PDB file of C-alpha atoms in Angstrom:
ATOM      1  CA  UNK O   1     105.239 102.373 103.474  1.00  0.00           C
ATOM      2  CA  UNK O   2     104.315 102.993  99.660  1.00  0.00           C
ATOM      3  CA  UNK O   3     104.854  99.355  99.097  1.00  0.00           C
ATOM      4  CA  UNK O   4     103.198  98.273 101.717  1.00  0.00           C
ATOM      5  CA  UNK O   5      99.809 100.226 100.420  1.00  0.00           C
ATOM      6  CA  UNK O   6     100.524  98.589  97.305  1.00  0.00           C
ATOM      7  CA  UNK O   7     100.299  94.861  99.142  1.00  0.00           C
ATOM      8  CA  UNK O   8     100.365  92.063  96.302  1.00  0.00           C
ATOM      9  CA  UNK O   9      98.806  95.059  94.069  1.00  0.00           C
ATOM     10  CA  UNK O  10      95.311  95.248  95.028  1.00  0.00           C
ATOM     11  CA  UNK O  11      95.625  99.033  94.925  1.00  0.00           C
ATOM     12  CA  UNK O  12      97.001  99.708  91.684  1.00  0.00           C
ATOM     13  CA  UNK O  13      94.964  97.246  90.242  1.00  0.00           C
ATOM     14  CA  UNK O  14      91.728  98.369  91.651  1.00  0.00           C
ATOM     15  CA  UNK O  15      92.759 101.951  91.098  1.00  0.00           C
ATOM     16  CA  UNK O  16      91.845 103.053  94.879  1.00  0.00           C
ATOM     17  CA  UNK O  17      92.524 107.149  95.381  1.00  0.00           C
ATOM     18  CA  UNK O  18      95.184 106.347  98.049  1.00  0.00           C
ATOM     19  CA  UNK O  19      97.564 104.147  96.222  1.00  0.00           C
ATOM     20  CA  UNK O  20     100.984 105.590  95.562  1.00  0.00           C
ATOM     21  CA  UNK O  21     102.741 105.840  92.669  1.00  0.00           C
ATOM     22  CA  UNK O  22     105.854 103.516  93.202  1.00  0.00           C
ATOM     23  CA  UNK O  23     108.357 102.257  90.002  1.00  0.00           C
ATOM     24  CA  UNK O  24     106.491  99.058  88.726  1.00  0.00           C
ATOM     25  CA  UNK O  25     109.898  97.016  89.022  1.00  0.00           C
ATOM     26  CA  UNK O  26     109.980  97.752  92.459  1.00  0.00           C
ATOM     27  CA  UNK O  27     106.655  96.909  92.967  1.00  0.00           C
ATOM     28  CA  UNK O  28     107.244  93.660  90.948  1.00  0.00           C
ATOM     29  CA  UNK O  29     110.379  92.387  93.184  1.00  0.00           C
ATOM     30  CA  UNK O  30     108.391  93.331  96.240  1.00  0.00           C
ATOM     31  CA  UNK O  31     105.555  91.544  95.600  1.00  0.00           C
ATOM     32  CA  UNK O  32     107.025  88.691  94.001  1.00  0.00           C
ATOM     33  CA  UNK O  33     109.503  88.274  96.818  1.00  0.00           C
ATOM     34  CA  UNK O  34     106.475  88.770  99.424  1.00  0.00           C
ATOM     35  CA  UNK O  35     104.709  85.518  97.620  1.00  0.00           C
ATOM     36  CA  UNK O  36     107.543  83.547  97.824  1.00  0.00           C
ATOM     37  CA  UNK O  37     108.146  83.989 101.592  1.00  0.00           C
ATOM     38  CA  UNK O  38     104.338  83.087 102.006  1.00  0.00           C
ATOM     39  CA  UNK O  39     104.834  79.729 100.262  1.00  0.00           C
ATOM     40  CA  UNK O  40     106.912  78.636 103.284  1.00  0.00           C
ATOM     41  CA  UNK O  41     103.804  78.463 104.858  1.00  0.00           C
ATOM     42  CA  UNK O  42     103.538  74.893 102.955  1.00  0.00           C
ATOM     43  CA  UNK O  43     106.285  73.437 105.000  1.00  0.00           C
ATOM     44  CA  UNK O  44     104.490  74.024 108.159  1.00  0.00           C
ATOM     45  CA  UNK O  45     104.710  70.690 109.125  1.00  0.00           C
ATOM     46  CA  UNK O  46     108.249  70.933 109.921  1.00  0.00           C
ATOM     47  CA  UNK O  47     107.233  72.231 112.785  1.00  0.00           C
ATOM     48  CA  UNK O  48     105.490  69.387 114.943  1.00  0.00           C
ATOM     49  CA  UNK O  49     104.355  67.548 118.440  1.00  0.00           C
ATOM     50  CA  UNK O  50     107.240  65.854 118.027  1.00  0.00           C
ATOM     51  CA  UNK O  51     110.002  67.468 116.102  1.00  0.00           C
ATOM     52  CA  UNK O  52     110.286  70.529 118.105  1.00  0.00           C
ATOM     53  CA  UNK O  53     111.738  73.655 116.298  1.00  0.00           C
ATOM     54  CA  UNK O  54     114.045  76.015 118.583  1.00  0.00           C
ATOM     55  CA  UNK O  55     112.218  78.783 116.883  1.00  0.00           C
ATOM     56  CA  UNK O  56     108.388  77.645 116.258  1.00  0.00           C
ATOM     57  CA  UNK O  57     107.771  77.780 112.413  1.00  0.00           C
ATOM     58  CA  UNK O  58     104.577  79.627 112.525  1.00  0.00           C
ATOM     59  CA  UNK O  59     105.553  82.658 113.671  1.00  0.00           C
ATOM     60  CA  UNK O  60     108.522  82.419 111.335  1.00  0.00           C
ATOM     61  CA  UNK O  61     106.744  82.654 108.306  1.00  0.00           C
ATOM     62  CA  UNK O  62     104.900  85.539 109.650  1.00  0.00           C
ATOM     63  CA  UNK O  63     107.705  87.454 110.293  1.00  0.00           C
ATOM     64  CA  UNK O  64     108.822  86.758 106.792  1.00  0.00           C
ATOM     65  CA  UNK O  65     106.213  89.168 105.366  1.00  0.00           C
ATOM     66  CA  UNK O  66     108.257  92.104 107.325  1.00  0.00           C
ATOM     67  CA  UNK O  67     111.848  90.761 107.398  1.00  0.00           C
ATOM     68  CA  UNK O  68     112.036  87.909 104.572  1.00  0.00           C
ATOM     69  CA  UNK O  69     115.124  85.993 104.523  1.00  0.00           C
ATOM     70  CA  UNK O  70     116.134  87.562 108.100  1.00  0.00           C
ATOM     71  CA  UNK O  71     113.839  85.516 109.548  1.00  0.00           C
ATOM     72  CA  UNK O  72     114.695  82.339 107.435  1.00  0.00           C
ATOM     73  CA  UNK O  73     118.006  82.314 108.012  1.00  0.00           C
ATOM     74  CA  UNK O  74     118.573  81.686 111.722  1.00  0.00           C
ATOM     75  CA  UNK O  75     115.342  79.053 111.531  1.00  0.00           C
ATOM     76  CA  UNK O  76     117.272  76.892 109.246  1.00  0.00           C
ATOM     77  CA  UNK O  77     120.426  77.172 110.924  1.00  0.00           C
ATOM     78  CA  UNK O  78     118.748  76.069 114.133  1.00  0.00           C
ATOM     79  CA  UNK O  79     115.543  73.554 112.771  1.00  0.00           C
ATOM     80  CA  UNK O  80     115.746  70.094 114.126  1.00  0.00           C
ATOM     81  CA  UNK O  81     116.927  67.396 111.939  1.00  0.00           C
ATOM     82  CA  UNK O  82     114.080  65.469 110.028  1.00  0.00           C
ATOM     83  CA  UNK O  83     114.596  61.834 111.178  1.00  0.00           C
ATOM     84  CA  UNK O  84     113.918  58.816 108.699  1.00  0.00           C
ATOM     85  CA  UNK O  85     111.949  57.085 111.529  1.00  0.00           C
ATOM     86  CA  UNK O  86     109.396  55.002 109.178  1.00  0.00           C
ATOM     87  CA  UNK O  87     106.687  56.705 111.647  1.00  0.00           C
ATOM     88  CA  UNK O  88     103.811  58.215 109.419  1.00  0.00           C
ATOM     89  CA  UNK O  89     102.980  61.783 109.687  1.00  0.00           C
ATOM     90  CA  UNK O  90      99.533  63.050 110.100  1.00  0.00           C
ATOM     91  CA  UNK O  91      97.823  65.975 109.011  1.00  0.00           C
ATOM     92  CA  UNK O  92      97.035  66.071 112.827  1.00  0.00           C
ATOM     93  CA  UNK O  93     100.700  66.029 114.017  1.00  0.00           C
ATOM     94  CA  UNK O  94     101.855  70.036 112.954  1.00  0.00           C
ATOM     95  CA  UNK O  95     102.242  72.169 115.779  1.00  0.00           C
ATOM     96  CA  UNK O  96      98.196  74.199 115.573  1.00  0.00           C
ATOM     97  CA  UNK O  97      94.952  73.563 114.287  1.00  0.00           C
ATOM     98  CA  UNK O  98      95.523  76.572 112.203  1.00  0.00           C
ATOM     99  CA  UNK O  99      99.063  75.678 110.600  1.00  0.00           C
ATOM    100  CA  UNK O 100      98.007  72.389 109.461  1.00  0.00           C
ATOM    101  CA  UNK O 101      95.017  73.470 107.351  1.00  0.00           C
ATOM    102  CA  UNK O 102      97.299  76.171 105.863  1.00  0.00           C
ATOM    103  CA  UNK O 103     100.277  73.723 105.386  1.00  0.00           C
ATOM    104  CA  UNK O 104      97.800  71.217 103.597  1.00  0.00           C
ATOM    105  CA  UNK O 105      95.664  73.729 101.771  1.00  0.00           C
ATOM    106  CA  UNK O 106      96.178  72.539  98.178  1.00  0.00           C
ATOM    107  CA  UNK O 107      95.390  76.098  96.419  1.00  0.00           C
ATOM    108  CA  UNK O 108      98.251  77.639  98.330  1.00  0.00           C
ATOM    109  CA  UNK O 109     101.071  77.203  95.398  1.00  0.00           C
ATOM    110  CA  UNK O 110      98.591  77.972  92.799  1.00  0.00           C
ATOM    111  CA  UNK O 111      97.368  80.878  94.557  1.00  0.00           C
ATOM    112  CA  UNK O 112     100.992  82.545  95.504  1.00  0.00           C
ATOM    113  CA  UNK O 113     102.093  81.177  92.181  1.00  0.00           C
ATOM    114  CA  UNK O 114      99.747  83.421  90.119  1.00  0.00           C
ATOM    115  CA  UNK O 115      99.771  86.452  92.219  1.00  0.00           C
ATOM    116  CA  UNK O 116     104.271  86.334  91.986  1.00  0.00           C
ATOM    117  CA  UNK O 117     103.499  85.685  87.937  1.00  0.00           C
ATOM    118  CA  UNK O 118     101.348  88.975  87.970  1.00  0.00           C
ATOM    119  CA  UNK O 119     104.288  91.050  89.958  1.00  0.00           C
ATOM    120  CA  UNK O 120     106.498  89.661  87.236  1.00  0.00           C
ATOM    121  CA  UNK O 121     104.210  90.660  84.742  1.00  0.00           C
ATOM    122  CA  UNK O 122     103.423  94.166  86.160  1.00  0.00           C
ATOM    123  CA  UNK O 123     107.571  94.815  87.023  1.00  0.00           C
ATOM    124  CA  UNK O 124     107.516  94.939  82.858  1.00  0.00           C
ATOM    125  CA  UNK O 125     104.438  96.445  81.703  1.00  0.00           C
ATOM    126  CA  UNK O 126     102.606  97.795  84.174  1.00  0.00           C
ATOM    127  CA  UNK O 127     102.230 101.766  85.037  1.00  0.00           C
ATOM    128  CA  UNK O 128     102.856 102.628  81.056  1.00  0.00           C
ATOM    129  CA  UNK O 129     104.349 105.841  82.269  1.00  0.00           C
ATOM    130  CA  UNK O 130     107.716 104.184  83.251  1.00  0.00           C
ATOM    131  CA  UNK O 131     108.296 103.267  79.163  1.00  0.00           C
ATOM    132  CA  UNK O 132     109.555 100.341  77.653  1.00  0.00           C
ATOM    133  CA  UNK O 133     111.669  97.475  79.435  1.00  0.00           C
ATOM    134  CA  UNK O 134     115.048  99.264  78.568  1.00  0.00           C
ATOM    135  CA  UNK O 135     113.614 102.720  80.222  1.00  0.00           C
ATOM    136  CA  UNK O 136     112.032 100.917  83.096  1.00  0.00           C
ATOM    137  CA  UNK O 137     114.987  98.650  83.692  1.00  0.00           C
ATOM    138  CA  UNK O 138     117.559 102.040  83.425  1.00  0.00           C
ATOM    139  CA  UNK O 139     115.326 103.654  85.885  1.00  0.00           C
ATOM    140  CA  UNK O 140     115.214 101.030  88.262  1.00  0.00           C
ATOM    141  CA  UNK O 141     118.703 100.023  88.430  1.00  0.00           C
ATOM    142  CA  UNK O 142     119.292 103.875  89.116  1.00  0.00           C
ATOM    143  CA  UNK O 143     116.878 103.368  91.969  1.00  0.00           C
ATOM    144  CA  UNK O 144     118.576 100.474  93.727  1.00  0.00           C
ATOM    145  CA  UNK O 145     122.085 102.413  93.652  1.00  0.00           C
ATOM    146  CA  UNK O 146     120.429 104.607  96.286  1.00  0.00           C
ATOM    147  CA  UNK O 147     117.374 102.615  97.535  1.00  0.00           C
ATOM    148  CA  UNK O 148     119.399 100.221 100.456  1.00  0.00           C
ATOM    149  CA  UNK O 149     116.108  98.760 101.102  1.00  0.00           C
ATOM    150  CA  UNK O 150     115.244  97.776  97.942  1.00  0.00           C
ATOM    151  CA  UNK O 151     118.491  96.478  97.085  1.00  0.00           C
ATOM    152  CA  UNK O 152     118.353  93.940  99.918  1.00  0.00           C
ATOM    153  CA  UNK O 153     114.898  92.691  97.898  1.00  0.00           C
ATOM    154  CA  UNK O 154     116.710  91.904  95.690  1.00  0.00           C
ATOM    155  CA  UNK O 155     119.531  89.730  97.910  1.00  0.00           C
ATOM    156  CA  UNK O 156     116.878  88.029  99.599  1.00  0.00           C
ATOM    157  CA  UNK O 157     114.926  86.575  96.145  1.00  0.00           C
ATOM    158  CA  UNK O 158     118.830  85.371  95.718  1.00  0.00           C
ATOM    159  CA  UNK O 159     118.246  83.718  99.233  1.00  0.00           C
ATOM    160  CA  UNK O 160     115.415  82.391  98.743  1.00  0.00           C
ATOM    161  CA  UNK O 161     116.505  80.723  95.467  1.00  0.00           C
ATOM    162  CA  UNK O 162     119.431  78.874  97.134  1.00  0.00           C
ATOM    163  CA  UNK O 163     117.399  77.703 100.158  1.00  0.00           C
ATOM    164  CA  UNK O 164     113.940  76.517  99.004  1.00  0.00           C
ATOM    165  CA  UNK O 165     115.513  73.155  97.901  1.00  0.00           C
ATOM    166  CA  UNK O 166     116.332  72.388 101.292  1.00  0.00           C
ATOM    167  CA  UNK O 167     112.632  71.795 102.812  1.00  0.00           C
ATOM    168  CA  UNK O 168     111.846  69.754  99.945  1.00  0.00           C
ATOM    169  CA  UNK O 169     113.781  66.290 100.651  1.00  0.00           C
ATOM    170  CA  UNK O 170     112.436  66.267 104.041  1.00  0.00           C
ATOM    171  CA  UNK O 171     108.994  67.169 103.205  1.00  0.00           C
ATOM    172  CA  UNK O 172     108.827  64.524 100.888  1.00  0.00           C
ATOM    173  CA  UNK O 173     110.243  62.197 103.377  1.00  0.00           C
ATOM    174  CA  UNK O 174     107.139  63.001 105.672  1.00  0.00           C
ATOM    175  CA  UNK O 175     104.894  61.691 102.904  1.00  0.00           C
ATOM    176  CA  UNK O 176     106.387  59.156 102.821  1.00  0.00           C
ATOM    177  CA  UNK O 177     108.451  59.438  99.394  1.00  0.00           C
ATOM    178  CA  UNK O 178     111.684  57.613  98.977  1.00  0.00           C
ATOM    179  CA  UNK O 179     114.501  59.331  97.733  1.00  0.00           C
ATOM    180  CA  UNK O 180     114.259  57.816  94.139  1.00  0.00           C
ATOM    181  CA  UNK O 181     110.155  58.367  94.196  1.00  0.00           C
ATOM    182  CA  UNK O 182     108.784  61.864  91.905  1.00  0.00           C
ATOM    183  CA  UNK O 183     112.227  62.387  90.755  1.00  0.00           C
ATOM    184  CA  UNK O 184     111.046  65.237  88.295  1.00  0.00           C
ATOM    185  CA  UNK O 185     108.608  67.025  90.833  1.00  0.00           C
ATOM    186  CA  UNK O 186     111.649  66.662  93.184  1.00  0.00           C
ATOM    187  CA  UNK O 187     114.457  68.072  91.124  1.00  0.00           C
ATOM    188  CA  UNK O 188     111.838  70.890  90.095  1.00  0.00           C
ATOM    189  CA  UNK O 189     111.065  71.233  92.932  1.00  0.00           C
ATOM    190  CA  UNK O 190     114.633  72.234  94.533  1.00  0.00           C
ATOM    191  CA  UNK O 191     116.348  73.865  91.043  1.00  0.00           C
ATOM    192  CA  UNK O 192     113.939  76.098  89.700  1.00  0.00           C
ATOM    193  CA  UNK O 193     113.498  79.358  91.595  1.00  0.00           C
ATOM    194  CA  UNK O 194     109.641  80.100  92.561  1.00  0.00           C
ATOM    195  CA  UNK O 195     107.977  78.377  89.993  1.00  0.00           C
ATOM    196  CA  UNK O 196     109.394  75.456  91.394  1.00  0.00           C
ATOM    197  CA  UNK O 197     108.055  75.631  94.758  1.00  0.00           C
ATOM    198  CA  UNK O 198     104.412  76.943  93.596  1.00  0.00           C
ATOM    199  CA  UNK O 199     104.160  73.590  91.131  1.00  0.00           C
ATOM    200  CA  UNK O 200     105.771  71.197  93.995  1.00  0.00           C
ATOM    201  CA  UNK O 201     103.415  72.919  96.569  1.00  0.00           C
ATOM    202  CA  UNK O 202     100.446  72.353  93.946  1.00  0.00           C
ATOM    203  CA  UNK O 203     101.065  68.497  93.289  1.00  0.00           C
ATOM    204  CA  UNK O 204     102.855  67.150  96.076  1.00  0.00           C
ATOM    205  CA  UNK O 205     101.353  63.944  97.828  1.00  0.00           C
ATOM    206  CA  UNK O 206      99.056  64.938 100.611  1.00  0.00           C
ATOM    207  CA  UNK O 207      99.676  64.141 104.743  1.00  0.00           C
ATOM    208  CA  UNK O 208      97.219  61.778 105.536  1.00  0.00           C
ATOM    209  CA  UNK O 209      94.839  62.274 108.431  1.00  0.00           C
ATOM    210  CA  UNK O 210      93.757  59.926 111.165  1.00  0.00           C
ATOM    211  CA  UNK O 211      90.236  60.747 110.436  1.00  0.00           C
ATOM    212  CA  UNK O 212      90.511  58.626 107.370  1.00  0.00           C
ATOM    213  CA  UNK O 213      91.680  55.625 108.908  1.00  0.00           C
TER     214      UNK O 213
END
């Protein structure tokens, strides 16, 4: 609940009278790991007229904001395959008027990008009170020996790391990108934990839509 007040630190920051005092570390993983679910929201268009999802992607990523990698999980164990058909995707073809401006809104990996940075950032210096990294870090580890719940933030940024990579291929393959095409946004893309995602998210080619044509 505590975290939750603290949502991608507006509280703290803004110093409201009802914020709770939580360990910044925790803080940090929560909020970093709450950013990184939200970027899924830029694969949205996995989810379309005509590729079908047993479990409908929208409502997937929302549940990600409670139950993170829990929700992940049994959507990419049961996602339709992405089929090299040549067909072009359109802005116009993801599943919801709603889902397709968020997929294609080009400020999302910035956006999440910065606000993760900051919970970085705050996990080592922010609250003062908590000391130095070495204090902090001693204090927090002695946290997550009893805290189950925070632990299992911490296994699901590990989950999150090993499974971004595997939207990327396909969603590149939907713009229309062959395999040996942005090579270095690609690899970056799928390797490099977070930052990887916000920077593909941030200069990946755009869907076209049939309003243009």
């Amino acid at each position: 609940r505590d975290l939750s007040i603290n949502f991608f630190l507006v509280s703290p920051l803004l110093h409201l009278p009802f914020s709770p005092t939580v360990h910044p570390m925790l803080e940090g993983v929560f909020n970093l790991l709450l950013s990184w679910a939200a970027m899924f929201a830029g694969f949205l268009s996995d989810d379309r007229k005509n590729k079908p999802n047993l479990l409908p992607f929208g409502p997937i990523v929302i549940g990600m904001q409670f139950l993170t990698s829990a929700f992940l999980l049994p959507y990419l164990a049961l996602r339709s395959e992405e089929k090299d058909t040549g067909a072009i995707v359109y802005k116009e073809d993801i599943s919801g008027e709603i889902q397709a401006k968020v997929s294609e809104w080009r400020p999302l990996g910035p956006f999440l990008g910065t606000v993760g940075t900051g919970a970085i950032v705050w996990a080592l210096i922010g609250r003062p009170e908590f000391g130095d990294f070495s204090e902090r870090y001693s204090t927090f580890a002695d946290l997550m020996s009893i805290d189950r719940v925070g632990s299992s933030f911490l296994v699901d940024l590990a989950i999150f790391a090993m499974f971004q990579g595997w939207f990327i291929d396909d969603d590149l393959q939907r713009r229309g990108v062959q395999s040996d095409d942005l090579v270095v946004l690609r690899n970056f893309a799928k390797f490099v934990p977070f930052f990887g995602l916000a920077t593909y998210l941030s200069f990946r080619p755009e869907l076209p839509s049939r309003d243009e044509n």
